[in-house]
């Protein structure tokens, strides 16, 4: 099974190495590396480091979607991400744009992005059309509620079934809009309108999502549930926890992992590949 993402193709078959998507934050308020990479120069340096560590995809984001984060205007988000997307695409890298905004999707695609990664699964008016008009790959993520309020009182009758139903529904909406199945990846959206218990149930039940037929991306990196499980309140100290969570998802069939700590994850995946269950 090959994921088609612009001029890139990723083998997501069971025998292929897991694909690592490295996170390039261009936000001054991102919870895990607090504006460390604000500015073009530092974002590019960080991206080069992730590539040298083994990232196959660079996920560029300019809007923090952490719980309670302030909204970012199109103008501000554009100014943050487009120069980074353009420069990295020009260097030949596979660039993913992490955005909810159709305007930013369209502009990033023109600037050379090969993947649109949307925590709202292309539900914003115009988002499906922005992606359908090109040949980019898409990552459809599940979220319950909106970033500002999603952690207030998340509720599910059956989190695994409901997340799966939603993602299949969104994938079908993509296909109906002209985005071929080979371009689509789904993501349960750990931490997005989910309690610790929901996140754990989703992880243990990831095989049921994989069985729905679309390739699965897992994004556990440095998230708060890992802080709750380990007692680590500082996000950058959750590297080992993040690696363990990524492997828990890979063991159940996730074929792409979205991570801050590429070197640590790549090492673990190399060992998992020859020893894992
Ligand atoms: C995710 C994301 C995720 C996908 C963020 C953070 C918050 N995109 N964007 N999946 N999380 N596809 O990095 O902790 O889990 S932003």
Coordinates of C-alpha atoms and ligand atoms in Angstrom, one line a residue:
X1 CA 0.0 0.0 0.0
X2 CA 1.6 3.3 -1.1
X3 CA 0.4 6.6 0.3
X4 CA 0.4 9.1 -2.6
X5 CA 1.5 12.6 -1.4
X6 CA 2.2 15.0 -4.3
X7 CA 5.4 13.8 -6.0
X8 CA 6.2 11.5 -3.0
X9 CA 5.0 8.0 -2.4
X10 CA 5.3 6.3 1.0
X11 CA 5.2 2.5 1.2
X12 CA 2.9 1.9 4.2
X13 CA 2.8 -1.9 3.8
X14 CA 3.4 -4.1 6.8
X15 CA 6.9 -5.0 5.8
X16 CA 8.0 -1.4 5.1
X17 CA 9.7 0.7 7.7
X18 CA 7.4 3.0 9.8
X19 CA 7.4 6.5 8.4
X20 CA 8.5 9.3 10.8
X21 CA 6.9 12.7 10.5
X22 CA 9.0 15.3 12.4
X23 CA 7.3 18.3 13.9
X24 CA 8.5 21.8 13.0
X25 CA 6.6 24.3 15.2
X26 CA 6.6 27.9 14.0
X27 CA 4.4 29.1 16.9
X28 CA 5.5 31.4 19.7
X29 CA 3.1 29.6 22.1
X30 CA 3.5 25.9 21.4
X31 CA 3.4 24.1 24.7
X32 CA 6.2 21.6 24.0
X33 CA 9.0 23.8 22.8
X34 CA 7.7 27.2 23.7
X35 CA 8.5 29.3 20.6
X36 CA 12.0 28.0 20.4
X37 CA 11.7 27.7 16.7
X38 CA 10.0 30.9 15.9
X39 CA 11.6 32.6 13.0
X40 CA 12.6 31.3 9.6
X41 CA 16.2 30.6 10.4
X42 CA 15.6 28.5 13.5
X43 CA 12.7 26.6 12.0
X44 CA 14.9 25.7 9.0
X45 CA 17.8 24.6 11.3
X46 CA 15.4 22.5 13.3
X47 CA 14.0 20.9 10.2
X48 CA 17.4 20.0 8.9
X49 CA 18.2 18.4 12.2
X50 CA 15.0 16.3 12.0
X51 CA 15.9 15.2 8.4
X52 CA 19.4 14.2 9.5
X53 CA 17.9 12.2 12.3
X54 CA 15.7 10.3 9.9
X55 CA 12.4 12.2 9.4
X56 CA 10.8 11.4 6.1
X57 CA 8.2 14.2 6.4
X58 CA 8.4 17.6 8.0
X59 CA 5.1 18.8 9.5
X60 CA 5.1 22.6 9.6
X61 CA 2.6 24.2 11.9
X62 CA 1.9 27.8 12.8
X63 CA -1.1 27.5 15.1
X64 CA -0.9 25.8 18.4
X65 CA -4.0 23.6 18.9
X66 CA -3.1 22.8 22.5
X67 CA -6.1 23.1 24.9
X68 CA -7.1 26.7 25.5
X69 CA -4.6 28.2 22.9
X70 CA -5.6 31.5 21.4
X71 CA -6.8 31.6 17.8
X72 CA -4.3 32.7 15.2
X73 CA -5.4 34.9 12.2
X74 CA -4.8 33.8 8.6
X75 CA -2.4 36.7 8.2
X76 CA -0.3 35.7 11.2
X77 CA -0.3 32.0 10.4
X78 CA 0.6 32.8 6.8
X79 CA 3.5 34.9 7.8
X80 CA 4.8 32.2 10.1
X81 CA 4.5 29.1 7.9
X82 CA 4.7 30.0 4.3
X83 CA 8.4 31.0 4.2
X84 CA 9.2 27.8 6.1
X85 CA 7.2 25.6 3.7
X86 CA 8.6 27.3 0.6
X87 CA 12.2 27.0 1.8
X88 CA 11.9 23.3 2.8
X89 CA 10.1 22.3 -0.3
X90 CA 12.7 24.0 -2.4
X91 CA 15.3 21.9 -0.6
X92 CA 13.5 18.8 -1.9
X93 CA 11.9 17.7 1.4
X94 CA 8.4 16.3 1.8
X95 CA 6.6 19.1 3.6
X96 CA 3.3 18.6 5.5
X97 CA 1.3 21.7 6.5
X98 CA -0.5 21.4 9.8
X99 CA -3.4 23.8 9.5
X100 CA -7.2 24.0 9.8
X101 CA -7.5 27.0 7.4
X102 CA -8.4 26.4 3.7
X103 CA -6.5 29.6 2.7
X104 CA -3.3 28.4 4.3
X105 CA -3.8 24.9 2.8
X106 CA -4.1 26.4 -0.7
X107 CA -1.1 28.7 -0.3
X108 CA 1.1 26.1 1.3
X109 CA 0.3 23.7 -1.6
X110 CA 1.4 26.5 -4.1
X111 CA 4.5 26.9 -2.0
X112 CA 5.4 23.3 -2.4
X113 CA 3.7 21.4 0.4
X114 CA 3.0 17.7 -0.4
X115 CA 0.7 16.9 2.5
X116 CA -2.2 18.7 4.3
X117 CA -2.5 17.6 8.0
X118 CA -5.7 18.9 9.4
X119 CA -6.9 18.4 13.0
X120 CA -10.4 19.2 11.8
X121 CA -10.3 16.6 9.0
X122 CA -11.0 19.0 6.2
X123 CA -14.4 20.1 7.7
X124 CA -13.9 23.8 7.3
X125 CA -15.8 25.2 4.3
X126 CA -13.4 25.1 1.3
X127 CA -10.9 22.7 2.9
X128 CA -11.9 19.7 0.8
X129 CA -11.9 21.7 -2.4
X130 CA -8.4 23.2 -1.5
X131 CA -7.0 19.7 -1.3
X132 CA -9.0 18.2 -4.1
X133 CA -7.6 20.8 -6.5
X134 CA -4.1 19.3 -6.1
X135 CA -2.5 15.9 -5.6
X136 CA -1.4 16.3 -2.0
X137 CA -1.7 13.6 0.6
X138 CA -4.1 14.3 3.4
X139 CA -4.1 13.4 7.1
X140 CA -7.6 13.4 8.6
X141 CA -7.6 13.7 12.4
X142 CA -10.4 13.2 14.9
X143 CA -11.2 15.9 17.4
X144 CA -14.2 16.2 19.7
X145 CA -15.2 19.9 20.1
X146 CA -12.9 22.8 19.5
X147 CA -9.3 23.4 20.8
X148 CA -10.4 26.1 23.2
X149 CA -13.0 23.9 25.1
X150 CA -12.3 20.3 24.0
X151 CA -10.9 19.1 27.3
X152 CA -13.7 20.5 29.4
X153 CA -15.9 17.4 29.4
X154 CA -15.1 14.9 26.6
X155 CA -17.8 12.2 26.3
X156 CA -18.1 9.0 24.2
X157 CA -20.3 5.9 24.5
X158 CA -17.7 3.9 22.6
X159 CA -14.6 6.0 21.8
X160 CA -13.0 3.4 19.4
X161 CA -16.2 3.0 17.4
X162 CA -17.1 6.7 17.3
X163 CA -13.6 7.9 16.3
X164 CA -13.5 5.1 13.6
X165 CA -17.0 6.0 12.3
X166 CA -16.1 9.7 12.1
X167 CA -12.8 9.1 10.3
X168 CA -14.3 6.7 7.7
X169 CA -17.1 9.3 7.2
X170 CA -14.5 12.0 6.6
X171 CA -12.5 9.8 4.3
X172 CA -15.6 9.1 2.3
X173 CA -16.3 12.8 2.1
X174 CA -12.8 13.3 0.7
X175 CA -13.3 10.6 -1.9
X176 CA -16.6 12.1 -2.9
X177 CA -14.8 15.4 -3.4
X178 CA -12.2 13.9 -5.6
X179 CA -9.4 13.0 -3.2
X180 CA -8.5 9.4 -4.1
X181 CA -8.3 6.8 -1.3
X182 CA -4.5 6.3 -2.0
X183 CA -4.0 9.9 -0.8
X184 CA -5.8 9.5 2.6
X185 CA -4.4 8.7 6.0
X186 CA -6.4 8.8 9.3
X187 CA -5.4 9.7 12.8
X188 CA -7.4 9.2 16.1
X189 CA -6.2 12.5 17.5
X190 CA -4.8 11.6 20.9
X191 CA -5.5 14.4 23.4
X192 CA -8.1 16.2 21.2
X193 CA -11.3 16.1 23.2
X194 CA -10.2 12.9 25.1
X195 CA -9.5 12.0 28.7
X196 CA -6.6 9.9 29.8
X197 CA -8.9 6.9 29.8
X198 CA -10.2 7.7 26.2
X199 CA -6.6 8.0 24.9
X200 CA -5.7 4.7 26.5
X201 CA -8.8 2.9 25.2
X202 CA -8.1 4.3 21.7
X203 CA -4.5 3.2 21.8
X204 CA -5.4 -0.3 23.0
X205 CA -8.1 -0.5 20.4
X206 CA -6.0 1.0 17.5
X207 CA -6.2 -2.3 15.7
X208 CA -9.9 -1.7 15.1
X209 CA -9.2 1.6 13.5
X210 CA -6.5 0.1 11.3
X211 CA -9.0 -2.6 10.3
X212 CA -11.3 0.2 8.8
X213 CA -8.8 0.1 5.9
X214 CA -7.2 3.5 5.8
X215 CA -3.5 3.9 6.9
X216 CA -3.2 5.2 10.4
X217 CA -0.9 7.9 11.7
X218 CA -0.4 8.2 15.5
X219 CA 0.6 11.4 17.3
X220 CA 1.3 10.8 20.9
X221 CA 4.5 12.9 21.1
X222 CA 5.0 14.7 24.4
X223 CA 1.2 14.9 25.1
X224 CA -0.3 15.7 28.5
X225 CA -1.6 12.2 29.1
X226 CA 2.0 11.0 29.0
X227 CA 2.7 13.6 31.6
X228 CA -0.1 12.3 33.7
X229 CA 1.1 8.7 33.3
X230 CA 4.7 9.5 34.2
X231 CA 4.4 12.5 36.5
X232 CA 6.4 14.6 34.1
X233 CA 4.9 18.1 33.8
X234 CA 7.6 19.3 31.5
X235 CA 6.8 18.3 27.9
X236 CA 10.4 18.0 26.8
X237 CA 11.0 15.4 29.5
X238 CA 8.4 13.0 28.0
X239 CA 10.7 11.6 25.3
X240 CA 10.9 8.0 26.6
X241 CA 7.1 8.1 27.3
X242 CA 6.5 9.3 23.8
X243 CA 8.7 6.6 22.2
X244 CA 6.9 3.9 24.2
X245 CA 3.5 5.3 23.1
X246 CA 4.6 5.4 19.5
X247 CA 5.7 1.8 19.7
X248 CA 2.4 0.8 21.3
X249 CA 0.6 2.2 18.2
X250 CA 3.1 0.7 15.8
X251 CA 2.5 -2.7 17.4
X252 CA -1.2 -2.3 16.5
X253 CA -0.7 -1.3 13.0
X254 CA 0.1 2.5 12.8
X255 CA 2.3 3.1 9.8
X256 CA 3.2 6.7 10.4
X257 CA 4.2 8.4 13.7
X258 CA 4.2 12.2 14.2
X259 CA 7.0 13.1 16.7
X260 CA 9.1 15.9 18.1
X261 CA 12.0 13.5 19.0
X262 CA 13.0 12.0 15.7
X263 CA 16.4 10.5 16.7
X264 CA 15.0 8.6 19.7
X265 CA 12.0 7.4 17.8
X266 CA 14.0 6.2 14.8
X267 CA 16.4 4.2 17.1
X268 CA 13.4 2.6 18.8
X269 CA 11.8 1.8 15.5
X270 CA 15.0 0.1 14.2
X271 CA 15.1 -2.2 17.2
X272 CA 11.3 -2.7 17.1
X273 CA 11.5 -3.7 13.5
X274 CA 13.7 -6.7 14.3
X275 CA 12.5 -7.6 17.7
X276 CA 8.9 -6.3 18.0
X277 CA 5.8 -8.4 18.4
Ligands
LIG1 C1 -1.6 16.3 16.2 C2 -1.5 17.0 15.0 C3 -1.8 14.9 16.1 C4 -2.0 15.2 13.8 C5 -1.1 18.3 16.7 C6 0.7 18.5 19.5 C7 -0.5 19.3 19.3 N1 -1.7 16.5 13.8 N2 -1.2 18.3 15.4 N3 -2.1 14.4 14.9 N4 -1.3 17.1 17.2 N5 -2.3 14.6 12.6 O1 1.6 18.3 18.7 O2 0.8 18.0 20.7 O3 -1.9 14.2 17.1 S1 -0.7 19.8 17.6

